[in-house]
Amino acid sequence: MMPVDDIYERWREARADVEVPNGFADRVMVAVETSEEDARDAATRGVLALLLASRLARVAVYSIAGGACLVRIGCVVSTFIAF
Amino acid sequence: MDEDSQTIQAVLAGDTGRFRALVEKYQGPLFGMARHLIGDAGEAEDVAQEAFLAAYANLKSYDPARAKFSTWLFSMARNRCLNILKRKRPLVMAAVPEEAVADTPGKRLDTETAFDRLDSALDELPLEQKTAFVLAEIEGLSYGEIVVIEGVKLGTVKSRIARAKEKLRDSLRNVVEQS
């Protein structure tokens, strides 16, 4: 008959030897990389949202866009005007 | 600076891939602890993964002066395990139930039966005893680390472990004597 202490120790050692599921570390690192990308996307969206939340910022953005548009139109028209 | 702290510094400096070294180092004991506390391998894997992700997300706030990285990591995983267990069953369990003698008189106790009995007895332990026992006796953590993880005094940790071991041995002794 096996002594209790012997069985207990063998059981304890057996239970300490747990096999980690295959690819566990890979799955964790994929999740880590995904969380990094999500954080970068969120930061970009945050900056844009911050900019566009300000009326002054929106006016500035629209003015720059309008000015760029006028410059571009001027460049196109100038090609047809003879000097 | 120890190896883990050096790895953490590298990760914080932008070398995300270095975090893998921490995952590979602690995946075994972390998954083992979750597996023994929760019982379900799938849920245990989820808990372990969530603990690593939480550690990564909060790496900037990790203070090595307060606790080792492993202790911090185990704390997060242990709390997740307890949340799952609390949803599944009452926090305080009754004493380990006595099983009826179903074996043939004179039949010798085999290892598998003894191990099954100990597994059942472990599962029936009160949560506090079970977690302390698993951390100390199966995962091999020091009492000092368990004190930090559990958030209780050293005497309480020792008491919980001693009671858990006594219950497990008594459970096994009953089966051995009846065989």
CSV table of C-alpha atoms in Angstrom, one decimal:
chain,number,residue,atom,x,y,z
A,1,MET,CA,0.0,0.0,0.0
A,2,MET,CA,1.4,3.3,-1.1
A,3,PRO,CA,2.1,5.7,1.8
A,4,VAL,CA,-0.1,8.9,1.7
A,5,ASP,CA,2.9,11.2,1.6
A,6,ASP,CA,4.4,9.5,-1.4
A,7,ILE,CA,1.1,9.7,-3.3
A,8,TYR,CA,0.7,13.3,-2.4
A,9,GLU,CA,4.2,14.3,-3.5
A,10,ARG,CA,3.8,12.4,-6.8
A,11,TRP,CA,0.4,14.1,-7.4
A,12,ARG,CA,1.9,17.5,-6.6
A,13,GLU,CA,4.8,17.0,-9.0
A,14,ALA,CA,2.4,15.7,-11.7
A,15,ARG,CA,0.1,18.7,-11.4
A,16,ALA,CA,3.1,21.1,-11.5
A,17,ASP,CA,3.9,19.9,-15.0
A,18,VAL,CA,1.2,21.6,-17.0
A,19,GLU,CA,1.6,21.8,-20.8
A,20,VAL,CA,1.0,25.2,-22.2
A,21,PRO,CA,-1.2,25.2,-25.3
A,22,ASN,CA,0.7,25.2,-28.6
A,23,GLY,CA,1.3,28.7,-30.0
A,24,PHE,CA,0.2,30.5,-26.9
A,25,ALA,CA,3.1,32.9,-27.0
A,26,ASP,CA,2.5,33.6,-30.7
A,27,ARG,CA,-1.2,34.4,-29.9
A,28,VAL,CA,-0.2,36.8,-27.1
A,29,MET,CA,2.3,38.6,-29.3
A,30,VAL,CA,-0.3,39.0,-32.1
A,31,ALA,CA,-2.6,40.5,-29.6
A,32,VAL,CA,0.2,42.8,-28.4
A,33,GLU,CA,0.9,44.0,-31.9
A,34,THR,CA,-2.8,44.5,-32.6
A,35,SER,CA,-3.1,46.5,-29.5
A,36,GLU,CA,-0.1,48.7,-30.6
A,37,GLU,CA,-1.8,49.3,-34.0
A,38,ASP,CA,-5.1,50.2,-32.4
A,39,ALA,CA,-3.3,52.6,-30.0
A,40,ARG,CA,-1.6,54.3,-32.9
A,41,ASP,CA,-4.9,54.6,-34.9
A,42,ALA,CA,-6.6,55.9,-31.9
A,43,ALA,CA,-3.9,58.5,-31.3
A,44,THR,CA,-4.2,59.7,-35.0
A,45,ARG,CA,-7.9,59.9,-34.8
A,46,GLY,CA,-7.6,61.7,-31.5
A,47,VAL,CA,-5.3,64.4,-33.0
A,48,LEU,CA,-7.7,64.9,-36.0
A,49,ALA,CA,-10.7,65.0,-33.7
A,50,LEU,CA,-9.0,67.6,-31.5
A,51,LEU,CA,-8.1,69.7,-34.5
A,52,LEU,CA,-11.5,69.7,-36.1
A,53,ALA,CA,-13.2,70.3,-32.8
A,54,SER,CA,-11.8,73.8,-32.8
A,55,ARG,CA,-13.6,76.3,-34.9
A,56,LEU,CA,-10.4,78.2,-35.5
A,57,ALA,CA,-8.7,75.0,-36.6
A,58,ARG,CA,-11.5,74.2,-39.0
A,59,VAL,CA,-11.4,77.7,-40.5
A,60,ALA,CA,-7.7,77.4,-40.9
A,61,VAL,CA,-7.9,74.0,-42.6
A,62,TYR,CA,-10.7,75.2,-45.0
A,63,SER,CA,-8.8,78.4,-45.8
A,64,ILE,CA,-5.6,76.5,-46.6
A,65,ALA,CA,-7.6,74.0,-48.7
A,66,GLY,CA,-9.4,76.8,-50.5
A,67,GLY,CA,-6.1,78.7,-51.1
A,68,ALA,CA,-4.4,75.5,-52.5
A,69,CYS,CA,-7.4,75.0,-54.8
A,70,LEU,CA,-7.1,78.6,-56.1
A,71,VAL,CA,-3.4,78.2,-56.7
A,72,ARG,CA,-4.0,75.0,-58.6
A,73,ILE,CA,-6.7,76.7,-60.8
A,74,GLY,CA,-4.4,79.6,-61.4
A,75,CYS,CA,-1.7,77.2,-62.6
A,76,VAL,CA,-4.0,75.4,-65.0
A,77,VAL,CA,-5.4,78.7,-66.4
A,78,SER,CA,-2.0,80.2,-66.8
A,79,THR,CA,-1.1,77.4,-69.3
A,80,PHE,CA,-3.7,78.7,-71.7
A,81,ILE,CA,-2.9,82.4,-71.4
A,82,ALA,CA,-0.3,83.7,-73.8
A,83,PHE,CA,2.2,86.2,-72.5
B,1,MET,CA,18.9,45.5,-12.7
B,2,ASP,CA,17.5,42.0,-13.1
B,3,GLU,CA,16.8,40.3,-16.5
B,4,ASP,CA,13.0,41.1,-16.4
B,5,SER,CA,13.7,44.8,-15.6
B,6,GLN,CA,16.1,45.0,-18.6
B,7,THR,CA,13.5,43.4,-20.8
B,8,ILE,CA,10.8,45.8,-19.6
B,9,GLN,CA,13.1,48.8,-20.2
B,10,ALA,CA,13.7,47.6,-23.8
B,11,VAL,CA,9.9,47.1,-24.4
B,12,LEU,CA,9.2,50.6,-23.0
B,13,ALA,CA,11.9,52.0,-25.3
B,14,GLY,CA,10.0,50.6,-28.3
B,15,ASP,CA,11.2,47.1,-28.8
B,16,THR,CA,7.8,45.5,-28.5
B,17,GLY,CA,9.2,42.1,-29.7
B,18,ARG,CA,11.2,41.8,-26.5
B,19,PHE,CA,8.0,41.3,-24.6
B,20,ARG,CA,7.9,37.8,-26.0
B,21,ALA,CA,10.8,36.9,-23.7
B,22,LEU,CA,8.6,37.6,-20.7
B,23,VAL,CA,5.7,35.7,-22.2
B,24,GLU,CA,7.8,32.6,-22.8
B,25,LYS,CA,9.3,32.8,-19.3
B,26,TYR,CA,6.1,33.0,-17.4
B,27,GLN,CA,3.5,31.3,-19.7
B,28,GLY,CA,4.0,27.9,-18.0
B,29,PRO,CA,3.4,28.9,-14.4
B,30,LEU,CA,0.8,31.5,-15.3
B,31,PHE,CA,-1.3,29.1,-17.4
B,32,GLY,CA,-0.7,26.4,-14.8
B,33,MET,CA,-2.1,28.5,-12.0
B,34,ALA,CA,-5.1,29.5,-14.0
B,35,ARG,CA,-5.7,26.0,-15.1
B,36,HIS,CA,-5.7,24.7,-11.5
B,37,LEU,CA,-7.9,27.4,-10.2
B,38,ILE,CA,-10.5,27.5,-13.0
B,39,GLY,CA,-10.4,23.9,-14.2
B,40,ASP,CA,-11.2,24.7,-17.8
B,41,ALA,CA,-8.2,24.9,-20.2
B,42,GLY,CA,-9.8,27.3,-22.6
B,43,GLU,CA,-10.8,29.8,-19.9
B,44,ALA,CA,-7.4,29.4,-18.3
B,45,GLU,CA,-5.7,30.3,-21.6
B,46,ASP,CA,-8.0,33.4,-21.9
B,47,VAL,CA,-7.1,34.5,-18.4
B,48,ALA,CA,-3.3,34.0,-19.0
B,49,GLN,CA,-3.5,35.9,-22.3
B,50,GLU,CA,-5.5,38.7,-20.7
B,51,ALA,CA,-3.0,39.0,-17.9
B,52,PHE,CA,-0.1,39.3,-20.3
B,53,LEU,CA,-2.0,41.9,-22.3
B,54,ALA,CA,-2.9,43.9,-19.2
B,55,ALA,CA,0.8,43.8,-18.1
B,56,TYR,CA,1.9,45.1,-21.5
B,57,ALA,CA,-0.8,47.8,-21.5
B,58,ASN,CA,0.2,49.0,-18.0
B,59,LEU,CA,4.0,48.4,-18.3
B,60,LYS,CA,4.6,52.1,-17.9
B,61,SER,CA,3.0,52.1,-14.5
B,62,TYR,CA,4.8,49.0,-13.3
B,63,ASP,CA,7.0,49.8,-10.3
B,64,PRO,CA,9.8,47.2,-9.7
B,65,ALA,CA,10.4,48.7,-6.2
B,66,ARG,CA,6.9,47.5,-5.1
B,67,ALA,CA,7.0,43.9,-6.5
B,68,LYS,CA,8.7,41.6,-8.9
B,69,PHE,CA,7.2,41.5,-12.4
B,70,SER,CA,6.1,37.9,-11.9
B,71,THR,CA,4.3,38.8,-8.7
B,72,TRP,CA,2.5,41.7,-10.5
B,73,LEU,CA,1.6,39.4,-13.4
B,74,PHE,CA,0.4,36.6,-11.1
B,75,SER,CA,-1.7,39.1,-9.2
B,76,MET,CA,-3.6,40.2,-12.3
B,77,ALA,CA,-4.2,36.6,-13.4
B,78,ARG,CA,-5.3,35.5,-9.9
B,79,ASN,CA,-7.8,38.3,-9.7
B,80,ARG,CA,-9.2,37.3,-13.1
B,81,CYS,CA,-9.5,33.7,-12.0
B,82,LEU,CA,-11.3,34.7,-8.8
B,83,ASN,CA,-13.8,36.8,-10.8
B,84,ILE,CA,-14.6,33.8,-13.0
B,85,LEU,CA,-14.9,31.4,-10.0
B,86,LYS,CA,-17.1,33.8,-8.1
B,87,ARG,CA,-19.5,33.9,-11.0
B,88,LYS,CA,-19.5,30.1,-11.1
B,89,ARG,CA,-19.9,29.0,-7.5
B,90,PRO,CA,-20.3,30.2,-3.9
B,91,LEU,CA,-17.1,31.7,-2.3
B,92,VAL,CA,-17.2,29.6,0.8
B,93,MET,CA,-17.4,25.9,0.4
B,94,ALA,CA,-18.3,23.2,2.9
B,95,ALA,CA,-15.8,20.7,4.1
B,96,VAL,CA,-14.5,18.2,1.6
B,97,PRO,CA,-17.4,15.7,1.3
B,98,GLU,CA,-16.9,12.1,2.3
B,99,GLU,CA,-17.3,9.7,-0.5
B,100,ALA,CA,-19.1,6.4,-0.1
B,101,VAL,CA,-16.9,3.3,-0.3
B,102,ALA,CA,-17.6,2.1,-3.8
B,103,ASP,CA,-14.4,0.0,-4.2
B,104,THR,CA,-14.4,-3.7,-4.0
B,105,PRO,CA,-13.3,-4.7,-0.5
B,106,GLY,CA,-9.6,-5.5,-0.5
B,107,LYS,CA,-9.0,-3.8,-3.8
B,108,ARG,CA,-5.6,-1.9,-3.9
B,109,LEU,CA,-5.7,1.8,-4.4
B,110,ASP,CA,-4.2,2.7,-7.8
B,111,THR,CA,-2.4,6.0,-8.7
B,112,GLU,CA,-5.1,7.3,-11.0
B,113,THR,CA,-7.8,6.9,-8.4
B,114,ALA,CA,-5.7,8.6,-5.8
B,115,PHE,CA,-4.9,11.4,-8.1
B,116,ASP,CA,-8.5,11.8,-9.0
B,117,ARG,CA,-9.4,12.0,-5.4
B,118,LEU,CA,-6.8,14.7,-4.7
B,119,ASP,CA,-8.0,16.6,-7.8
B,120,SER,CA,-11.6,16.6,-6.5
B,121,ALA,CA,-10.4,17.6,-3.0
B,122,LEU,CA,-8.4,20.5,-4.5
B,123,ASP,CA,-11.5,21.6,-6.4
B,124,GLU,CA,-13.6,21.5,-3.3
B,125,LEU,CA,-11.3,23.7,-1.2
B,126,PRO,CA,-12.4,27.2,-0.3
B,127,LEU,CA,-11.1,29.7,-2.8
B,128,GLU,CA,-8.6,31.4,-0.5
B,129,GLN,CA,-7.1,28.1,0.5
B,130,LYS,CA,-7.1,26.8,-3.0
B,131,THR,CA,-5.3,29.8,-4.5
B,132,ALA,CA,-2.7,29.9,-1.7
B,133,PHE,CA,-2.1,26.2,-2.1
B,134,VAL,CA,-1.8,26.3,-5.9
B,135,LEU,CA,0.6,29.2,-5.8
B,136,ALA,CA,2.8,27.6,-3.1
B,137,GLU,CA,2.7,23.9,-3.6
B,138,ILE,CA,2.1,23.6,-7.4
B,139,GLU,CA,3.6,26.7,-8.9
B,140,GLY,CA,6.4,26.9,-6.3
B,141,LEU,CA,6.1,30.6,-5.5
B,142,SER,CA,7.6,31.8,-2.2
B,143,TYR,CA,5.5,32.9,0.7
B,144,GLY,CA,6.7,36.4,0.2
B,145,GLU,CA,5.4,36.5,-3.3
B,146,ILE,CA,2.1,35.0,-2.3
B,147,VAL,CA,1.7,37.6,0.5
B,148,VAL,CA,1.9,40.3,-2.2
B,149,ILE,CA,-0.4,38.5,-4.7
B,150,GLU,CA,-3.0,37.6,-2.1
B,151,GLY,CA,-2.8,40.9,-0.2
B,152,VAL,CA,-2.8,39.3,3.2
B,153,LYS,CA,-0.3,38.7,6.0
B,154,LEU,CA,2.3,36.0,6.0
B,155,GLY,CA,0.6,34.2,8.9
B,156,THR,CA,-2.7,34.1,6.9
B,157,VAL,CA,-0.9,32.6,3.8
B,158,LYS,CA,0.8,29.9,5.9
B,159,SER,CA,-2.5,29.1,7.7
B,160,ARG,CA,-4.4,28.7,4.4
B,161,ILE,CA,-1.7,26.5,2.9
B,162,ALA,CA,-1.5,24.4,6.0
B,163,ARG,CA,-5.3,23.9,6.1
B,164,ALA,CA,-5.4,23.1,2.4
B,165,LYS,CA,-2.6,20.5,2.7
B,166,GLU,CA,-4.3,18.9,5.8
B,167,LYS,CA,-7.6,18.6,3.9
B,168,LEU,CA,-6.0,17.1,0.9
B,169,ARG,CA,-4.0,14.6,3.0
B,170,ASP,CA,-7.1,13.7,5.0
B,171,SER,CA,-9.1,13.1,1.8
B,172,LEU,CA,-6.4,10.8,0.5
B,173,ARG,CA,-5.9,9.1,3.8
B,174,ASN,CA,-9.6,8.2,3.9
B,175,VAL,CA,-9.3,6.5,0.4
B,176,VAL,CA,-6.1,4.8,1.3
B,177,GLU,CA,-7.5,3.4,4.5
B,178,GLN,CA,-10.6,2.1,2.8
B,179,SER,CA,-8.6,0.4,0.0
